[in-house]
């Protein structure tokens, strides 16, 4: 494996230190060996300075160009809403700096393709923050399937029902997640992207998908319900329904993978548990502890990949596929 940066340490520059950078992601960058946060940026200078002070980071900016072109910064983490992902990826690539970008990767598949192309042209890696690919209970699911625990996989069913204000979304005063001009779609784009990306990790690319979408609650511009059918290149079939306008009694987050001799079920959000049911055997529940900084295992992979010590399983190519599938499902 070859190093992808000249230095022996990843010196992060973070564009957009908002909510996701408080606990989920950025603090891990200072805990990983040969990784540190060099500088942070937010357009609001007071908020940028406040974040830097609270997280003991010496350098802060209110201008993204200044951060990206800081000579001590050798990798860029883009933690803004999706509407800015393409712009900042282009700037980082033009500065010859690797990119780790939040999910969904962009608003559209076309934007994702442009991000991949500009990074390939510049010769810099592009990673996407689909961190379920590196979490222990999701890796357990992959191991169970690959060991044949449920036989040959037949189909997968995803069901998510949430009220108009989902309890798994924080800071509802900021509604960019349901503004398609900023996010690309609604809560489907924000949440189902994690689920669909993980299924891509399990079974490979989805080659065909179709669906229906609507806005039934009438509370915002984006769709609030999507139903879909899909097929993986390996022949596994799937169905999904995502409703973000249900009553509380219908609140549900469950994915079931059905095989020839058993099934696996799990929640994509919340408890780190995996339930295994097999013909003629007792049910098993596997429980796991999650890291305090939920993105740390994936960021570790990014650091290892940049320093030539490993590989990262979430790339621009895989992230772009997830956007393509969401478009097939929601914009059919």
GROMACS .gro file of C-alpha atoms in nm:
model
  332
    1UNK     CA    1   0.000   0.000   0.000
    2UNK     CA    2   0.127   0.342  -0.095
    3UNK     CA    3   0.111   0.661   0.108
    4UNK     CA    4  -0.126   0.921  -0.034
    5UNK     CA    5   0.027   1.221   0.141
    6UNK     CA    6   0.394   1.318   0.175
    7UNK     CA    7   0.386   1.376   0.549
    8UNK     CA    8   0.378   1.113   0.823
    9UNK     CA    9   0.080   1.277   0.994
   10UNK     CA   10  -0.265   1.378   0.874
   11UNK     CA   11  -0.320   1.745   0.955
   12UNK     CA   12  -0.690   1.806   0.914
   13UNK     CA   13  -0.858   2.125   0.802
   14UNK     CA   14  -1.232   2.115   0.872
   15UNK     CA   15  -1.476   2.316   0.662
   16UNK     CA   16  -1.802   2.376   0.851
   17UNK     CA   17  -1.768   2.292   1.220
   18UNK     CA   18  -2.140   2.253   1.298
   19UNK     CA   19  -2.336   1.994   1.495
   20UNK     CA   20  -2.175   1.681   1.345
   21UNK     CA   21  -1.831   1.804   1.455
   22UNK     CA   22  -1.921   1.836   1.823
   23UNK     CA   23  -1.910   1.465   1.913
   24UNK     CA   24  -1.968   1.238   1.615
   25UNK     CA   25  -1.662   1.305   1.403
   26UNK     CA   26  -1.403   1.578   1.455
   27UNK     CA   27  -1.292   1.498   1.814
   28UNK     CA   28  -1.181   1.154   1.691
   29UNK     CA   29  -0.929   1.319   1.462
   30UNK     CA   30  -0.728   1.427   1.765
   31UNK     CA   31  -0.746   1.083   1.927
   32UNK     CA   32  -0.611   0.879   1.638
   33UNK     CA   33  -0.235   0.825   1.617
   34UNK     CA   34  -0.065   1.037   1.349
   35UNK     CA   35  -0.378   1.251   1.310
   36UNK     CA   36  -0.459   1.598   1.441
   37UNK     CA   37  -0.684   1.892   1.364
   38UNK     CA   38  -0.471   2.174   1.229
   39UNK     CA   39  -0.748   2.429   1.167
   40UNK     CA   40  -1.125   2.473   1.152
   41UNK     CA   41  -1.348   2.703   0.950
   42UNK     CA   42  -1.700   2.839   0.971
   43UNK     CA   43  -1.840   3.138   0.784
   44UNK     CA   44  -1.953   3.287   1.115
   45UNK     CA   45  -1.621   3.396   1.265
   46UNK     CA   46  -1.754   3.404   1.622
   47UNK     CA   47  -1.879   3.045   1.594
   48UNK     CA   48  -1.553   2.931   1.436
   49UNK     CA   49  -1.353   3.090   1.715
   50UNK     CA   50  -1.586   2.947   1.978
   51UNK     CA   51  -1.553   2.593   1.837
   52UNK     CA   52  -1.174   2.623   1.827
   53UNK     CA   53  -1.160   2.749   2.184
   54UNK     CA   54  -1.386   2.473   2.320
   55UNK     CA   55  -1.196   2.198   2.139
   56UNK     CA   56  -0.846   2.336   2.208
   57UNK     CA   57  -0.766   2.401   1.842
   58UNK     CA   58  -0.521   2.684   1.786
   59UNK     CA   59  -0.619   2.797   1.437
   60UNK     CA   60  -0.955   2.899   1.296
   61UNK     CA   61  -1.082   3.070   0.982
   62UNK     CA   62  -1.403   3.228   0.853
   63UNK     CA   63  -1.292   3.181   0.491
   64UNK     CA   64  -1.281   2.834   0.335
   65UNK     CA   65  -1.019   2.924   0.075
   66UNK     CA   66  -0.779   3.034   0.348
   67UNK     CA   67  -0.821   2.705   0.534
   68UNK     CA   68  -0.794   2.487   0.224
   69UNK     CA   69  -0.476   2.667   0.116
   70UNK     CA   70  -0.315   2.664   0.460
   71UNK     CA   71   0.025   2.501   0.388
   72UNK     CA   72   0.014   2.300   0.712
   73UNK     CA   73  -0.325   2.143   0.628
   74UNK     CA   74  -0.284   1.826   0.420
   75UNK     CA   75  -0.637   1.679   0.429
   76UNK     CA   76  -0.980   1.841   0.416
   77UNK     CA   77  -1.293   1.729   0.603
   78UNK     CA   78  -1.605   1.886   0.450
   79UNK     CA   79  -1.874   1.890   0.718
   80UNK     CA   80  -2.117   2.135   0.558
   81UNK     CA   81  -2.468   2.062   0.429
   82UNK     CA   82  -2.465   1.884   0.088
   83UNK     CA   83  -2.516   2.193  -0.129
   84UNK     CA   84  -2.154   2.300  -0.065
   85UNK     CA   85  -1.988   1.959  -0.101
   86UNK     CA   86  -1.909   1.989  -0.471
   87UNK     CA   87  -1.771   2.342  -0.444
   88UNK     CA   88  -1.535   2.264  -0.158
   89UNK     CA   89  -1.429   1.928  -0.304
   90UNK     CA   90  -1.323   2.104  -0.623
   91UNK     CA   91  -1.123   2.359  -0.422
   92UNK     CA   92  -0.957   2.090  -0.211
   93UNK     CA   93  -0.870   1.880  -0.516
   94UNK     CA   94  -0.726   2.184  -0.692
   95UNK     CA   95  -0.507   2.233  -0.383
   96UNK     CA   96  -0.399   1.865  -0.415
   97UNK     CA   97  -0.549   1.772  -0.078
   98UNK     CA   98  -0.746   1.452   0.000
   99UNK     CA   99  -1.113   1.493   0.090
  100UNK     CA  100  -1.333   1.332   0.355
  101UNK     CA  101  -1.689   1.453   0.294
  102UNK     CA  102  -2.008   1.418   0.494
  103UNK     CA  103  -2.307   1.220   0.370
  104UNK     CA  104  -2.510   1.225   0.162
  105UNK     CA  105  -2.215   1.283  -0.068
  106UNK     CA  106  -2.394   1.558  -0.264
  107UNK     CA  107  -2.741   1.668  -0.372
  108UNK     CA  108  -2.741   1.471  -0.696
  109UNK     CA  109  -2.564   1.182  -0.860
  110UNK     CA  110  -2.431   1.422  -1.122
  111UNK     CA  111  -2.262   1.629  -0.850
  112UNK     CA  112  -2.113   1.310  -0.704
  113UNK     CA  113  -1.974   1.212  -1.043
  114UNK     CA  114  -1.813   1.553  -1.080
  115UNK     CA  115  -1.656   1.520  -0.734
  116UNK     CA  116  -1.512   1.179  -0.823
  117UNK     CA  117  -1.382   1.308  -1.157
  118UNK     CA  118  -1.211   1.618  -1.016
  119UNK     CA  119  -1.039   1.413  -0.744
  120UNK     CA  120  -0.926   1.150  -0.992
  121UNK     CA  121  -0.785   1.421  -1.220
  122UNK     CA  122  -0.599   1.578  -0.928
  123UNK     CA  123  -0.476   1.240  -0.806
  124UNK     CA  124  -0.623   1.278  -0.456
  125UNK     CA  125  -0.844   1.027  -0.270
  126UNK     CA  126  -1.207   1.099  -0.190
  127UNK     CA  127  -1.380   0.940   0.110
  128UNK     CA  128  -1.742   0.963   0.226
  129UNK     CA  129  -1.860   0.954   0.589
  130UNK     CA  130  -2.074   0.641   0.564
  131UNK     CA  131  -1.938   0.521   0.895
  132UNK     CA  132  -2.168   0.222   0.941
  133UNK     CA  133  -1.928   0.035   0.716
  134UNK     CA  134  -1.681   0.034   1.007
  135UNK     CA  135  -1.903  -0.009   1.316
  136UNK     CA  136  -1.891  -0.340   1.509
  137UNK     CA  137  -2.255  -0.448   1.487
  138UNK     CA  138  -2.272  -0.379   1.115
  139UNK     CA  139  -1.951  -0.573   1.065
  140UNK     CA  140  -2.113  -0.858   1.261
  141UNK     CA  141  -2.400  -0.861   1.011
  142UNK     CA  142  -2.152  -0.884   0.725
  143UNK     CA  143  -1.964  -1.165   0.898
  144UNK     CA  144  -2.284  -1.362   0.963
  145UNK     CA  145  -2.390  -1.338   0.600
  146UNK     CA  146  -2.047  -1.428   0.466
  147UNK     CA  147  -2.028  -1.730   0.699
  148UNK     CA  148  -2.356  -1.864   0.562
  149UNK     CA  149  -2.541  -1.824   0.892
  150UNK     CA  150  -2.875  -1.772   0.712
  151UNK     CA  151  -2.795  -1.971   0.400
  152UNK     CA  152  -2.831  -1.806   0.062
  153UNK     CA  153  -2.967  -1.452   0.089
  154UNK     CA  154  -3.305  -1.417  -0.082
  155UNK     CA  155  -3.421  -1.061  -0.014
  156UNK     CA  156  -3.393  -0.762   0.216
  157UNK     CA  157  -3.675  -0.547   0.353
  158UNK     CA  158  -3.621  -0.196   0.494
  159UNK     CA  159  -3.898  -0.026   0.689
  160UNK     CA  160  -3.872   0.313   0.854
  161UNK     CA  161  -4.164   0.510   0.994
  162UNK     CA  162  -4.116   0.834   1.184
  163UNK     CA  163  -4.338   1.126   1.285
  164UNK     CA  164  -4.305   1.462   1.111
  165UNK     CA  165  -4.027   1.559   1.354
  166UNK     CA  166  -3.811   1.245   1.378
  167UNK     CA  167  -3.658   1.186   1.720
  168UNK     CA  168  -3.329   1.076   1.563
  169UNK     CA  169  -3.268   1.418   1.410
  170UNK     CA  170  -3.127   1.686   1.637
  171UNK     CA  171  -3.150   2.064   1.629
  172UNK     CA  172  -3.482   2.098   1.450
  173UNK     CA  173  -3.447   2.474   1.436
  174UNK     CA  174  -3.231   2.416   1.128
  175UNK     CA  175  -3.447   2.264   0.855
  176UNK     CA  176  -3.189   2.235   0.578
  177UNK     CA  177  -3.242   1.857   0.580
  178UNK     CA  178  -3.590   1.898   0.430
  179UNK     CA  179  -3.492   2.169   0.181
  180UNK     CA  180  -3.408   1.990  -0.147
  181UNK     CA  181  -3.210   2.291  -0.270
  182UNK     CA  182  -2.967   2.233   0.016
  183UNK     CA  183  -2.989   1.860   0.090
  184UNK     CA  184  -3.107   1.709  -0.238
  185UNK     CA  185  -3.422   1.568  -0.076
  186UNK     CA  186  -3.581   1.523   0.264
  187UNK     CA  187  -3.523   1.289   0.557
  188UNK     CA  188  -3.508   1.006   0.303
  189UNK     CA  189  -3.184   1.150   0.166
  190UNK     CA  190  -3.051   1.215   0.515
  191UNK     CA  191  -3.135   0.878   0.675
  192UNK     CA  192  -3.202   0.619   0.403
  193UNK     CA  193  -2.865   0.706   0.251
  194UNK     CA  194  -2.700   0.534   0.550
  195UNK     CA  195  -2.918   0.226   0.508
  196UNK     CA  196  -2.873   0.196   0.134
  197UNK     CA  197  -2.499   0.251   0.153
  198UNK     CA  198  -2.463  -0.026   0.409
  199UNK     CA  199  -2.661  -0.263   0.186
  200UNK     CA  200  -2.419  -0.174  -0.094
  201UNK     CA  201  -2.138  -0.271   0.146
  202UNK     CA  202  -2.308  -0.606   0.215
  203UNK     CA  203  -2.425  -0.713  -0.127
  204UNK     CA  204  -2.246  -0.492  -0.378
  205UNK     CA  205  -2.406  -0.235  -0.607
  206UNK     CA  206  -2.779  -0.206  -0.667
  207UNK     CA  207  -2.819  -0.234  -1.042
  208UNK     CA  208  -3.186  -0.145  -1.071
  209UNK     CA  209  -3.431   0.044  -0.850
  210UNK     CA  210  -3.767   0.210  -0.892
  211UNK     CA  211  -4.010   0.370  -0.655
  212UNK     CA  212  -4.276   0.621  -0.572
  213UNK     CA  213  -4.247   0.933  -0.360
  214UNK     CA  214  -4.493   1.192  -0.234
  215UNK     CA  215  -4.537   1.472   0.014
  216UNK     CA  216  -4.833   1.364   0.226
  217UNK     CA  217  -4.781   1.573   0.540
  218UNK     CA  218  -4.740   1.902   0.358
  219UNK     CA  219  -4.498   2.045   0.615
  220UNK     CA  220  -4.202   2.115   0.383
  221UNK     CA  221  -4.092   2.104   0.018
  222UNK     CA  222  -3.928   1.763   0.012
  223UNK     CA  223  -4.087   1.420  -0.017
  224UNK     CA  224  -4.192   1.267   0.316
  225UNK     CA  225  -4.268   0.916   0.190
  226UNK     CA  226  -4.081   0.684  -0.046
  227UNK     CA  227  -4.156   0.324  -0.137
  228UNK     CA  228  -3.920   0.127  -0.358
  229UNK     CA  229  -3.811  -0.204  -0.507
  230UNK     CA  230  -3.453  -0.281  -0.599
  231UNK     CA  231  -3.217  -0.551  -0.725
  232UNK     CA  232  -2.849  -0.606  -0.648
  233UNK     CA  233  -2.595  -0.718  -0.906
  234UNK     CA  234  -2.560  -1.046  -0.713
  235UNK     CA  235  -2.929  -1.123  -0.755
  236UNK     CA  236  -3.056  -1.034  -0.407
  237UNK     CA  237  -3.388  -0.847  -0.423
  238UNK     CA  238  -3.512  -0.574  -0.194
  239UNK     CA  239  -3.807  -0.359  -0.094
  240UNK     CA  240  -3.819  -0.049   0.121
  241UNK     CA  241  -4.067   0.196   0.267
  242UNK     CA  242  -3.973   0.521   0.435
  243UNK     CA  243  -4.251   0.733   0.585
  244UNK     CA  244  -4.173   1.053   0.775
  245UNK     CA  245  -4.531   1.154   0.841
  246UNK     CA  246  -4.663   0.865   1.049
  247UNK     CA  247  -4.813   0.858   1.395
  248UNK     CA  248  -4.600   0.776   1.695
  249UNK     CA  249  -4.754   0.431   1.729
  250UNK     CA  250  -4.604   0.340   1.391
  251UNK     CA  251  -4.252   0.453   1.481
  252UNK     CA  252  -4.023   0.184   1.343
  253UNK     CA  253  -3.670   0.128   1.215
  254UNK     CA  254  -3.605  -0.230   1.111
  255UNK     CA  255  -3.420  -0.399   0.830
  256UNK     CA  256  -3.463  -0.772   0.777
  257UNK     CA  257  -3.237  -0.985   0.562
  258UNK     CA  258  -3.405  -1.314   0.470
  259UNK     CA  259  -3.205  -1.618   0.368
  260UNK     CA  260  -3.276  -1.979   0.271
  261UNK     CA  261  -3.241  -2.099   0.631
  262UNK     CA  262  -3.278  -1.796   0.855
  263UNK     CA  263  -3.297  -1.421   0.886
  264UNK     CA  264  -3.110  -1.127   1.038
  265UNK     CA  265  -3.281  -0.813   1.165
  266UNK     CA  266  -3.143  -0.487   1.299
  267UNK     CA  267  -3.212  -0.119   1.349
  268UNK     CA  268  -3.004   0.122   1.143
  269UNK     CA  269  -3.019   0.387   1.414
  270UNK     CA  270  -3.013   0.358   1.791
  271UNK     CA  271  -2.935   0.027   1.962
  272UNK     CA  272  -2.630  -0.162   1.842
  273UNK     CA  273  -2.805  -0.500   1.832
  274UNK     CA  274  -2.831  -0.774   1.574
  275UNK     CA  275  -3.093  -1.050   1.595
  276UNK     CA  276  -3.028  -1.386   1.427
  277UNK     CA  277  -3.307  -1.639   1.375
  278UNK     CA  278  -3.238  -1.978   1.216
  279UNK     CA  279  -3.443  -2.285   1.143
  280UNK     CA  280  -3.438  -2.528   1.435
  281UNK     CA  281  -3.218  -2.309   1.659
  282UNK     CA  282  -3.278  -2.060   1.939
  283UNK     CA  283  -3.283  -1.693   1.857
  284UNK     CA  284  -2.956  -1.509   1.922
  285UNK     CA  285  -2.915  -1.139   1.997
  286UNK     CA  286  -2.570  -0.982   1.961
  287UNK     CA  287  -2.516  -0.654   2.144
  288UNK     CA  288  -2.227  -0.414   2.101
  289UNK     CA  289  -2.087  -0.100   2.259
  290UNK     CA  290  -2.047   0.194   2.024
  291UNK     CA  291  -1.755   0.436   2.028
  292UNK     CA  292  -1.816   0.775   2.186
  293UNK     CA  293  -1.721   0.937   1.857
  294UNK     CA  294  -1.927   0.731   1.615
  295UNK     CA  295  -1.713   0.808   1.310
  296UNK     CA  296  -1.383   0.715   1.474
  297UNK     CA  297  -1.348   0.364   1.323
  298UNK     CA  298  -1.402   0.498   0.970
  299UNK     CA  299  -1.176   0.800   1.025
  300UNK     CA  300  -0.912   0.553   1.144
  301UNK     CA  301  -0.946   0.379   0.807
  302UNK     CA  302  -0.907   0.713   0.627
  303UNK     CA  303  -0.590   0.795   0.823
  304UNK     CA  304  -0.452   0.444   0.762
  305UNK     CA  305  -0.526   0.474   0.390
  306UNK     CA  306  -0.358   0.815   0.363
  307UNK     CA  307  -0.048   0.693   0.547
  308UNK     CA  308  -0.022   0.367   0.352
  309UNK     CA  309  -0.116   0.144   0.646
  310UNK     CA  310  -0.455   0.017   0.529
  311UNK     CA  311  -0.756   0.086   0.309
  312UNK     CA  312  -1.083   0.273   0.355
  313UNK     CA  313  -1.406   0.098   0.259
  314UNK     CA  314  -1.610   0.415   0.193
  315UNK     CA  315  -1.500   0.598  -0.122
  316UNK     CA  316  -1.634   0.854  -0.363
  317UNK     CA  317  -1.727   0.575  -0.602
  318UNK     CA  318  -1.936   0.387  -0.344
  319UNK     CA  319  -2.090   0.709  -0.211
  320UNK     CA  320  -2.193   0.814  -0.559
  321UNK     CA  321  -2.375   0.484  -0.610
  322UNK     CA  322  -2.594   0.558  -0.309
  323UNK     CA  323  -2.699   0.893  -0.456
  324UNK     CA  324  -2.780   0.720  -0.784
  325UNK     CA  325  -3.004   0.467  -0.608
  326UNK     CA  326  -3.186   0.738  -0.412
  327UNK     CA  327  -3.259   0.922  -0.736
  328UNK     CA  328  -3.394   0.605  -0.894
  329UNK     CA  329  -3.622   0.554  -0.593
  330UNK     CA  330  -3.743   0.905  -0.514
  331UNK     CA  331  -3.744   1.071  -0.854
  332UNK     CA  332  -3.887   0.794  -1.070
   0.00000   0.00000   0.00000
